[in-house]
PDB file of C-alpha atoms in Angstrom:
ATOM      1  CA  SER A   1      -6.318  65.455 -49.752  1.00 44.00           C
ATOM      2  CA  GLU A   2      -7.294  64.572 -53.292  1.00 51.00           C
ATOM      3  CA  MET A   3      -5.243  62.096 -55.295  1.00 51.00           C
ATOM      4  CA  CYS A   4      -4.182  63.100 -58.778  1.00 56.00           C
ATOM      5  CA  ILE A   5      -4.775  60.679 -61.647  1.00 56.00           C
ATOM      6  CA  ARG A   6      -1.109  59.621 -61.691  1.00 61.00           C
ATOM      7  CA  ASP A   7      -1.456  58.501 -58.046  1.00 73.00           C
ATOM      8  CA  ARG A   8      -4.480  56.353 -58.940  1.00 84.00           C
ATOM      9  CA  TYR A   9      -3.136  54.514 -61.992  1.00 87.00           C
ATOM     10  CA  ASN A  10      -0.301  54.271 -64.498  1.00 91.00           C
ATOM     11  CA  LEU A  11      -0.523  52.977 -68.065  1.00 91.00           C
ATOM     12  CA  TYR A  12       2.804  51.854 -69.531  1.00 92.00           C
ATOM     13  CA  GLN A  13       4.058  51.544 -73.114  1.00 92.00           C
ATOM     14  CA  ASN A  14       2.877  48.327 -74.724  1.00 91.00           C
ATOM     15  CA  TYR A  15       5.532  45.741 -75.634  1.00 90.00           C
ATOM     16  CA  PRO A  16       6.512  44.902 -78.264  1.00 89.00           C
ATOM     17  CA  ASN A  17       5.672  47.970 -80.301  1.00 85.00           C
ATOM     18  CA  PRO A  18       5.242  47.603 -83.232  1.00 83.00           C
ATOM     19  CA  PHE A  19       3.831  44.124 -82.747  1.00 84.00           C
ATOM     20  CA  ASN A  20       2.761  41.077 -84.681  1.00 79.00           C
ATOM     21  CA  PRO A  21       0.646  39.128 -83.809  1.00 86.00           C
ATOM     22  CA  GLU A  22       0.102  40.362 -80.216  1.00 90.00           C
ATOM     23  CA  THR A  23       1.264  42.903 -77.663  1.00 92.00           C
ATOM     24  CA  GLU A  24       1.157  43.208 -73.874  1.00 95.00           C
ATOM     25  CA  ILE A  25      -0.334  46.230 -72.169  1.00 95.00           C
ATOM     26  CA  MET A  26       0.794  46.869 -68.607  1.00 96.00           C
ATOM     27  CA  PHE A  27      -0.829  49.094 -65.995  1.00 95.00           C
ATOM     28  CA  THR A  28      -1.013  49.591 -62.243  1.00 95.00           C
ATOM     29  CA  ILE A  29      -3.892  50.727 -60.072  1.00 94.00           C
ATOM     30  CA  ALA A  30      -3.525  51.995 -56.520  1.00 92.00           C
ATOM     31  CA  SER A  31      -6.738  50.519 -55.112  1.00 93.00           C
ATOM     32  CA  GLU A  32      -9.538  48.161 -56.046  1.00 93.00           C
ATOM     33  CA  GLU A  33     -11.759  49.921 -58.552  1.00 92.00           C
ATOM     34  CA  MET A  34     -13.621  49.669 -61.831  1.00 94.00           C
ATOM     35  CA  VAL A  35     -11.201  49.492 -64.763  1.00 94.00           C
ATOM     36  CA  THR A  36     -12.083  50.087 -68.401  1.00 94.00           C
ATOM     37  CA  LEU A  37      -9.360  49.604 -71.016  1.00 95.00           C
ATOM     38  CA  THR A  38     -10.357  50.302 -74.610  1.00 96.00           C
ATOM     39  CA  ILE A  39      -8.283  50.370 -77.817  1.00 94.00           C
ATOM     40  CA  TYR A  40      -8.984  53.174 -80.323  1.00 94.00           C
ATOM     41  CA  ASP A  41      -7.518  53.753 -83.768  1.00 91.00           C
ATOM     42  CA  ILE A  42      -5.755  56.974 -84.709  1.00 90.00           C
ATOM     43  CA  LEU A  43      -9.079  58.493 -85.868  1.00 93.00           C
ATOM     44  CA  GLY A  44     -10.731  57.842 -82.503  1.00 94.00           C
ATOM     45  CA  ASN A  45     -12.837  54.862 -83.613  1.00 93.00           C
ATOM     46  CA  LYS A  46     -13.300  52.234 -80.899  1.00 95.00           C
ATOM     47  CA  LEU A  47     -11.640  48.965 -81.920  1.00 95.00           C
ATOM     48  CA  LYS A  48     -11.628  46.713 -78.876  1.00 95.00           C
ATOM     49  CA  ASP A  49     -12.895  46.659 -75.302  1.00 96.00           C
ATOM     50  CA  LEU A  50     -10.176  44.780 -73.406  1.00 96.00           C
ATOM     51  CA  ILE A  51     -11.335  45.212 -69.803  1.00 95.00           C
ATOM     52  CA  SER A  52     -14.495  46.495 -68.187  1.00 96.00           C
ATOM     53  CA  GLU A  53     -14.573  45.070 -64.658  1.00 96.00           C
ATOM     54  CA  HIS A  54     -13.510  45.593 -61.075  1.00 95.00           C
ATOM     55  CA  GLN A  55      -9.804  44.920 -60.580  1.00 95.00           C
ATOM     56  CA  THR A  56      -7.760  44.570 -57.416  1.00 96.00           C
ATOM     57  CA  ALA A  57      -4.884  46.954 -56.737  1.00 95.00           C
ATOM     58  CA  GLY A  58      -1.475  46.209 -58.218  1.00 96.00           C
ATOM     59  CA  TYR A  59       0.451  45.608 -61.413  1.00 96.00           C
ATOM     60  CA  LYS A  60      -1.563  44.118 -64.297  1.00 96.00           C
ATOM     61  CA  THR A  61      -0.747  42.758 -67.744  1.00 96.00           C
ATOM     62  CA  ILE A  62      -3.196  42.042 -70.549  1.00 96.00           C
ATOM     63  CA  LYS A  63      -2.466  40.712 -74.032  1.00 95.00           C
ATOM     64  CA  TRP A  64      -4.122  42.098 -77.152  1.00 95.00           C
ATOM     65  CA  ASP A  65      -4.105  40.050 -80.350  1.00 93.00           C
ATOM     66  CA  ALA A  66      -4.831  43.026 -82.669  1.00 92.00           C
ATOM     67  CA  ALA A  67      -8.424  41.931 -83.219  1.00 94.00           C
ATOM     68  CA  ASN A  68     -11.397  44.270 -82.937  1.00 94.00           C
ATOM     69  CA  ASN A  69     -14.668  43.630 -81.098  1.00 94.00           C
ATOM     70  CA  ARG A  70     -15.863  41.574 -84.111  1.00 94.00           C
ATOM     71  CA  ASN A  71     -12.703  39.397 -83.869  1.00 93.00           C
ATOM     72  CA  GLU A  72     -11.398  40.842 -87.144  1.00 93.00           C
ATOM     73  CA  ALA A  73      -7.704  41.684 -87.484  1.00 91.00           C
ATOM     74  CA  VAL A  74      -6.954  45.412 -87.440  1.00 88.00           C
ATOM     75  CA  SER A  75      -4.176  47.065 -89.390  1.00 76.00           C
ATOM     76  CA  ALA A  76      -1.004  48.247 -87.705  1.00 67.00           C
TER      77      ALA A  76
END
């Protein structure tokens, strides 16, 4: 049987939100697989690539310091 997306991973609300100067993003994945986590602004512009690598299954936490890919601070 096919797994639905919710069975493969969950992305949780970041904390704190709103944040200053950083926030934690939590997610779980059901099995080892390639994970890409990217931050976009409200207009759909890519701001930051946080993860692009194979990850083991389980609960994960990553911190984001509100900087873009050029290490410039982004607005709230």
